[in-house]
Amino acid sequence: MLYFNLISFFLIICGALVLGLQTPDIAASARVYPLVLMALVLLFSLLIVVKEIADRAATAPLDSRIAEILSAPPPFRIRLFGFVAIWLVYSWLLTLAGFIVATTCAISLSLWLLGIRKVLVGIVTAALFSMVLSILLATVLFIPTPLGPLDKLLIESIYAMQH
Amino acid sequence: MLEGLYAAMSPTNLFVEILGVLIGIVFGAIPGLTATLGIALFVPVTFLMNPGAGMIMLAGIYAGAIFGGSISAILINVPGTPASIITGWEGYALAREGKAPLALSLAALSSGVGGLFSAVALLFLTPMLSSLALTFGPAEYCALLLFSFTIVTVVLDTPMMRNLLGCFVGLLLVTIGLDPVTGAARFTFGNADLMSGFNLIAVLVGFFCMTEAVFLAFDSLDDSTNNEVISFGKGNSIGELIKTLWTHGITYLRSSTIGLFLGILPAVGPVETPFIAHTIERKFNPKDEKFGKGSITGLIASECSISANVGGSLMPLISLGIPGSGAAAVFIGALTLHGLQPGPLLFKSEPVLIYTFFWGFIAVNLFMMLFGMFGARYFALVLKLPKRVLATFIAVFSILGSYAINNSMFDVGVMFGATVLALWFRALRIPILPIVLAVILGPLLEQQALVLFTTSAGIGEVLGRPIADGFFAISLIIIVFSIVRRLKESRAKPG
Amino acid sequence: MRERLVMAMRFSAVVGSCLLASALVSQPVNAEPAKPANYPNRPINFLVAYPSGGGMDITARTLAAQMERVTGYQFRVENRGGGGGIIGNTYMATQAKPDGYTVGILANPTMFMNILYQGAHFTKEDIEPIAGITFEPVIWATRTGSEFGKMDFKQILDYAKNNPEKLKMGVIPNASFDIATRIVAKQTDAKFTIVPFPGGKPAIVALLGSNIDISAIYFSEIAQYVKDGSLKALAVADNKPLIEDPQLPTMKALNIKMASSTWGADRFAAVPKGTSKEIKEYLSYLIEKTLADKATHEAFKKVGIEIEPKTMEEQQKTFAESYGEVHAYLKDTGQLKASQ
């Protein structure tokens, strides 16, 4: 795990340097504070790197939860990756397909991927949840959601009913 | 004052008190939905009521949400609001030992005690204590912030260098955005979204909620293990709870006072308060081995201080018109929309209304305490849900919660980024806590340091301020002690 | 009554073009433009580029409530805060659909500063003002109990000239507060120590707590402290008297050259470029009708805002003039973003 640590601290150093490259654009008075922080980040990253290399034998193992995930059988890791991917795609789909459709799809898929036995129940729950939540958001909480065709229809019919 | 008491006990007001607390608890318990958002969303609803009832309802949501956040923190290790992060440490550890009912009702009791403590102070001491808010200048803030960073980096058992690195990385991350001197873009790579910096709530939801959803999802994959998060454990007697009032009386008192004091300060809200109260309490209980891993004292300290902070933040709000936290700022907006300008004149022009509100705030805290203590078993129904369902819905709410802060997809991206950072740093064994504190307090530190350097004539002027000196001195003592302790420890185990 | 007639005439002047007979224009009739077909068939959102609780949010929420009362349609407030307004303004200019369901309740010169100074990725043409709501100029205030509480603005400026950098002045960086203060300083040779604050409230706390001597601020934010005697207003950064306190010296009275109705908060309603003319005129009419209503004035007064309605044409004129002033100031001081 030494290499993982070294690469990680190298990346942190790079991150600080990339920010450092932008400092000439900043007004002098607003530059001092971040520059001091950058120097401190560099200093401590280097110190830790030196220490890690020095007591190479004593390098502690990875965090136990993370190690558990990394040592899990491949199908588990693929499904976990799938879970994360669903929610990343969901955020992107939300603006395209609208709230109701995207949320229903994402919840159903996620439940299926994590191994729910009654898939149909999952889909119905997901659809009901998205509908109820979207009505609640539109009529009580007034949180605007990304509107797809279905959402627009729902909101317009609520509006027509109120008038 | 009595007139206010009668008004607060009217059926309508009793109804809004209960309603507000219930809405708040539900809102707070859902990850990603914070107290601030809850108040902001229910402001239009209060227009249907008279100003007194409206204010009480919002206060109920505020107090309820702060407690509600602890429910999900204790039961599933997902803090419902950022204020419950510390409660989550202690409470979830207790819950894993099968003491979930104790942790939940104890959280409710200490939350209630802290809330009532601050409510009584609010009722009798507001004009006197609110002036504290003005005695805190840049020197005092800088000293207080230095003190907070010192205790957090020193107290954690992880290697000091990693604690400090985490702290500085966090501070550096929050310099991205508009710089506080000229208002120009800084470190934004020309990206307009980055000009607002990383939203604090989105970052914290990523650190604590989405990260936990990933872990829960992973655990749910293995069908062979028990798919319930934790078993709830047996109930406990109320008597046992009440007993803590004697056995831990000093903890209740100390944490409530700290919470109240930090609440009065305009720049310190419920999110940062438990960090400070918890670490101070740890210093007073050096023998408590379980601190941070399921300590009853730690849980009381955290919950007491948060709730006392809520009441504290209402003091300068009512009497000076200065908000003590983000939620309080929305509160001011709500009052203004009701045609009431919080500030020095409000006390004189609307005394009945103010006292109705103060008594209402006491009632709100009582209801919250009762709901929490007797409702614990119903909250625990959450635990009956399989992990795969929990993981899915925590993910949904983390995304929707981050989106709802500013109606912005960029904040959702920030939330995902924070999740990656949290997992990465966890693998590197860099503790998340110093980063969290740095992200929360960073902007305030830079702002106050800036004001300090532009306005003060020199080091002598700073040292002439006793409150600042006090904090500097305590920080120094803590640093010296911890160096001595670490040296001793390293000598004790050679090699 | 007379006021109403005048307002009605203003409406007709604006919407006259969409009426068939030009003869109607001169008469104070109810000049309601044709209601666009199928509009609105869902709630209309007021977009605010600031988080809830602040001055802009209160303006938008009060307007929304009054619009519902007067028009019977539904209005919602949508907050997209962050980056000193830049996030919400950029969204309004580049992402909001021009379908009449997103109306920005915006503020200048903040938006112009986003474009000209901070380098936001849109231009002033992406936004079309449809009505003016209010203009609130920057003022300067000091603590009544301090040594400056006994001086008038002229004496304070002389003090700052003779004692360079002794006077601590609180401002919000590169907003109207900061710029108006620098314009005054440049013309009078006064030298302040400028202390930046992230908002009005922190500046008030510092002023009340004696950490600064003077603050550039809005009158509405300090009205209650003026009333209870702890703070004192000194001067207004505009050339016409402040409605709330007409005694306050104006820049003209102090012989300081400053653009009129520029340095403050010009709050107005706008739609994204490309919104149909029909909808624009209808919305503009609805807002003007609401703002002309007496009860609306009362409702705004209750939340501490004095409204000064402007028609679409008047607001577009102000918009263009104020843009020119901001551009000129930034160019003179060498702070203009390279691409502008």
mmCIF file of N, CA and C in Angstrom, chain B residues 241-298:
data_model
loop_
_atom_site.group_PDB
_atom_site.id
_atom_site.type_symbol
_atom_site.label_atom_id
_atom_site.label_comp_id
_atom_site.label_asym_id
_atom_site.label_seq_id
_atom_site.Cartn_x
_atom_site.Cartn_y
_atom_site.Cartn_z
ATOM 1 N N LEU B 241 -32.848 7.156 32.668
ATOM 2 C CA LEU B 241 -32.503 8.396 31.961
ATOM 3 C C LEU B 241 -32.424 9.560 32.931
ATOM 4 N N ILE B 242 -33.486 9.644 33.760
ATOM 5 C CA ILE B 242 -33.549 10.761 34.689
ATOM 6 C C ILE B 242 -32.325 10.739 35.608
ATOM 7 N N LYS B 243 -31.868 9.532 35.901
ATOM 8 C CA LYS B 243 -30.722 9.416 36.804
ATOM 9 C C LYS B 243 -29.488 10.131 36.237
ATOM 10 N N THR B 244 -29.369 10.121 34.893
ATOM 11 C CA THR B 244 -28.190 10.779 34.310
ATOM 12 C C THR B 244 -28.159 12.260 34.659
ATOM 13 N N LEU B 245 -29.349 12.814 34.943
ATOM 14 C CA LEU B 245 -29.378 14.236 35.300
ATOM 15 C C LEU B 245 -28.556 14.483 36.563
ATOM 16 N N TRP B 246 -28.505 13.461 37.434
ATOM 17 C CA TRP B 246 -27.675 13.613 38.631
ATOM 18 C C TRP B 246 -26.223 13.205 38.362
ATOM 19 N N THR B 247 -26.112 11.983 37.751
ATOM 20 C CA THR B 247 -24.752 11.471 37.570
ATOM 21 C C THR B 247 -23.947 12.328 36.594
ATOM 22 N N HIS B 248 -24.614 12.909 35.586
ATOM 23 C CA HIS B 248 -23.895 13.711 34.600
ATOM 24 C C HIS B 248 -24.329 15.172 34.641
ATOM 25 N N GLY B 249 -24.837 15.592 35.795
ATOM 26 C CA GLY B 249 -25.376 16.943 35.910
ATOM 27 C C GLY B 249 -24.425 18.014 35.412
ATOM 28 N N ILE B 250 -23.155 17.855 35.788
ATOM 29 C CA ILE B 250 -22.185 18.894 35.438
ATOM 30 C C ILE B 250 -21.962 18.947 33.933
ATOM 31 N N THR B 251 -22.034 17.766 33.277
ATOM 32 C CA THR B 251 -21.900 17.736 31.814
ATOM 33 C C THR B 251 -23.046 18.486 31.155
ATOM 34 N N TYR B 252 -24.272 18.207 31.627
ATOM 35 C CA TYR B 252 -25.426 18.916 31.084
ATOM 36 C C TYR B 252 -25.220 20.418 31.192
ATOM 37 N N LEU B 253 -24.820 20.849 32.393
ATOM 38 C CA LEU B 253 -24.713 22.280 32.659
ATOM 39 C C LEU B 253 -23.625 22.915 31.806
ATOM 40 N N ARG B 254 -22.462 22.242 31.795
ATOM 41 C CA ARG B 254 -21.315 22.799 31.078
ATOM 42 C C ARG B 254 -21.614 22.903 29.579
ATOM 43 N N SER B 255 -22.145 21.813 29.007
ATOM 44 C CA SER B 255 -22.379 21.805 27.563
ATOM 45 C C SER B 255 -23.479 22.782 27.175
ATOM 46 N N SER B 256 -24.519 22.894 28.029
ATOM 47 C CA SER B 256 -25.575 23.858 27.721
ATOM 48 C C SER B 256 -25.013 25.274 27.721
ATOM 49 N N THR B 257 -24.150 25.560 28.695
ATOM 50 C CA THR B 257 -23.588 26.909 28.776
ATOM 51 C C THR B 257 -22.725 27.198 27.549
ATOM 52 N N ILE B 258 -21.881 26.222 27.186
ATOM 53 C CA ILE B 258 -21.029 26.418 26.004
ATOM 54 C C ILE B 258 -21.893 26.637 24.770
ATOM 55 N N GLY B 259 -22.941 25.778 24.642
ATOM 56 C CA GLY B 259 -23.824 25.900 23.482
ATOM 57 C C GLY B 259 -24.495 27.255 23.425
ATOM 58 N N LEU B 260 -24.984 27.715 24.568
ATOM 59 C CA LEU B 260 -25.667 28.999 24.637
ATOM 60 C C LEU B 260 -24.720 30.127 24.230
ATOM 61 N N PHE B 261 -23.523 30.084 24.798
ATOM 62 C CA PHE B 261 -22.534 31.124 24.538
ATOM 63 C C PHE B 261 -22.159 31.155 23.050
ATOM 64 N N LEU B 262 -21.866 29.978 22.485
ATOM 65 C CA LEU B 262 -21.502 29.938 21.066
ATOM 66 C C LEU B 262 -22.679 30.347 20.186
ATOM 67 N N GLY B 263 -23.896 30.062 20.676
ATOM 68 C CA GLY B 263 -25.072 30.448 19.913
ATOM 69 C C GLY B 263 -25.221 31.953 19.817
ATOM 70 N N ILE B 264 -24.884 32.640 20.893
ATOM 71 C CA ILE B 264 -25.018 34.101 20.900
ATOM 72 C C ILE B 264 -24.047 34.729 19.889
ATOM 73 N N LEU B 265 -22.873 34.134 19.734
ATOM 74 C CA LEU B 265 -21.906 34.686 18.784
ATOM 75 C C LEU B 265 -22.482 34.606 17.371
ATOM 76 N N PRO B 266 -22.472 35.721 16.645
ATOM 77 C CA PRO B 266 -23.125 35.731 15.342
ATOM 78 C C PRO B 266 -22.526 34.734 14.351
ATOM 79 N N ALA B 267 -21.253 34.402 14.480
ATOM 80 C CA ALA B 267 -20.639 33.632 13.406
ATOM 81 C C ALA B 267 -20.535 32.145 13.705
ATOM 82 N N VAL B 268 -20.971 31.701 14.879
ATOM 83 C CA VAL B 268 -20.843 30.285 15.206
ATOM 84 C C VAL B 268 -22.232 29.674 15.373
ATOM 85 N N GLY B 269 -22.568 28.697 14.524
ATOM 86 C CA GLY B 269 -23.901 28.112 14.534
ATOM 87 C C GLY B 269 -23.909 26.703 15.083
ATOM 88 N N PRO B 270 -25.046 26.002 14.941
ATOM 89 C CA PRO B 270 -25.178 24.665 15.516
ATOM 90 C C PRO B 270 -24.242 23.635 14.900
ATOM 91 N N VAL B 271 -23.735 23.883 13.706
ATOM 92 C CA VAL B 271 -22.882 22.869 13.075
ATOM 93 C C VAL B 271 -21.543 22.746 13.788
ATOM 94 N N GLU B 272 -20.934 23.892 14.118
ATOM 95 C CA GLU B 272 -19.599 23.836 14.716
ATOM 96 C C GLU B 272 -19.629 23.646 16.228
ATOM 97 N N THR B 273 -20.779 24.003 16.852
ATOM 98 C CA THR B 273 -20.864 23.957 18.315
ATOM 99 C C THR B 273 -20.530 22.600 18.947
ATOM 100 N N PRO B 274 -21.151 21.478 18.473
ATOM 101 C CA PRO B 274 -20.882 20.211 19.168
ATOM 102 C C PRO B 274 -19.410 19.805 19.116
ATOM 103 N N PHE B 275 -18.701 20.197 18.063
ATOM 104 C CA PHE B 275 -17.279 19.868 17.989
ATOM 105 C C PHE B 275 -16.562 20.454 19.199
ATOM 106 N N ILE B 276 -16.855 21.720 19.464
ATOM 107 C CA ILE B 276 -16.163 22.419 20.541
ATOM 108 C C ILE B 276 -16.614 21.877 21.900
ATOM 109 N N ALA B 277 -17.934 21.737 22.105
ATOM 110 C CA ALA B 277 -18.445 21.274 23.397
ATOM 111 C C ALA B 277 -17.945 19.861 23.697
ATOM 112 N N HIS B 278 -17.943 19.023 22.666
ATOM 113 C CA HIS B 278 -17.541 17.624 22.833
ATOM 114 C C HIS B 278 -16.074 17.534 23.234
ATOM 115 N N THR B 279 -15.227 18.312 22.579
ATOM 116 C CA THR B 279 -13.805 18.241 22.916
ATOM 117 C C THR B 279 -13.522 18.814 24.287
ATOM 118 N N ILE B 280 -14.235 19.859 24.651
ATOM 119 C CA ILE B 280 -14.021 20.426 25.985
ATOM 120 C C ILE B 280 -14.424 19.400 27.040
ATOM 121 N N GLU B 281 -15.562 18.748 26.814
ATOM 122 C CA GLU B 281 -16.036 17.751 27.776
ATOM 123 C C GLU B 281 -15.032 16.597 27.877
ATOM 124 N N ARG B 282 -14.401 16.270 26.770
ATOM 125 C CA ARG B 282 -13.413 15.202 26.784
ATOM 126 C C ARG B 282 -12.223 15.571 27.676
ATOM 127 N N LYS B 283 -11.861 16.855 27.611
ATOM 128 C CA LYS B 283 -10.756 17.324 28.453
ATOM 129 C C LYS B 283 -11.112 17.198 29.933
ATOM 130 N N PHE B 284 -12.414 17.386 30.234
ATOM 131 C CA PHE B 284 -12.828 17.304 31.636
ATOM 132 C C PHE B 284 -12.991 15.860 32.097
ATOM 133 N N ASN B 285 -13.105 14.920 31.156
ATOM 134 C CA ASN B 285 -13.283 13.516 31.513
ATOM 135 C C ASN B 285 -12.164 12.665 30.916
ATOM 136 N N PRO B 286 -10.929 12.894 31.342
ATOM 137 C CA PRO B 286 -9.812 12.198 30.697
ATOM 138 C C PRO B 286 -9.875 10.686 30.895
ATOM 139 N N LYS B 287 -10.643 10.242 31.897
ATOM 140 C CA LYS B 287 -10.644 8.798 32.190
ATOM 141 C C LYS B 287 -11.661 8.037 31.354
ATOM 142 N N ASP B 288 -12.582 8.782 30.713
ATOM 143 C CA ASP B 288 -13.609 8.107 29.925
ATOM 144 C C ASP B 288 -12.998 7.550 28.643
ATOM 145 N N GLU B 289 -12.698 6.239 28.658
ATOM 146 C CA GLU B 289 -12.016 5.593 27.540
ATOM 147 C C GLU B 289 -12.866 5.604 26.277
ATOM 148 N N LYS B 290 -14.194 5.624 26.469
ATOM 149 C CA LYS B 290 -15.079 5.423 25.316
ATOM 150 C C LYS B 290 -15.367 6.710 24.555
ATOM 151 N N PHE B 291 -14.768 7.810 24.936
ATOM 152 C CA PHE B 291 -15.082 9.080 24.284
ATOM 153 C C PHE B 291 -14.910 8.980 22.766
ATOM 154 N N GLY B 292 -15.960 9.331 22.042
ATOM 155 C CA GLY B 292 -15.909 9.243 20.591
ATOM 156 C C GLY B 292 -16.288 7.866 20.095
ATOM 157 N N LYS B 293 -16.420 6.895 20.999
ATOM 158 C CA LYS B 293 -16.756 5.528 20.573
ATOM 159 C C LYS B 293 -17.920 5.004 21.391
ATOM 160 N N GLY B 294 -18.883 5.834 21.696
ATOM 161 C CA GLY B 294 -20.058 5.355 22.419
ATOM 162 C C GLY B 294 -20.075 5.801 23.864
ATOM 163 N N SER B 295 -19.642 7.033 24.110
ATOM 164 C CA SER B 295 -19.662 7.536 25.479
ATOM 165 C C SER B 295 -20.959 8.285 25.745
ATOM 166 N N ILE B 296 -21.551 7.977 26.899
ATOM 167 C CA ILE B 296 -22.785 8.665 27.270
ATOM 168 C C ILE B 296 -22.515 10.143 27.517
ATOM 169 N N THR B 297 -21.409 10.426 28.181
ATOM 170 C CA THR B 297 -21.045 11.820 28.444
ATOM 171 C C THR B 297 -20.896 12.588 27.132
ATOM 172 N N GLY B 298 -20.227 11.942 26.180
ATOM 173 C CA GLY B 298 -20.006 12.603 24.886
ATOM 174 C C GLY B 298 -21.310 12.900 24.181
#
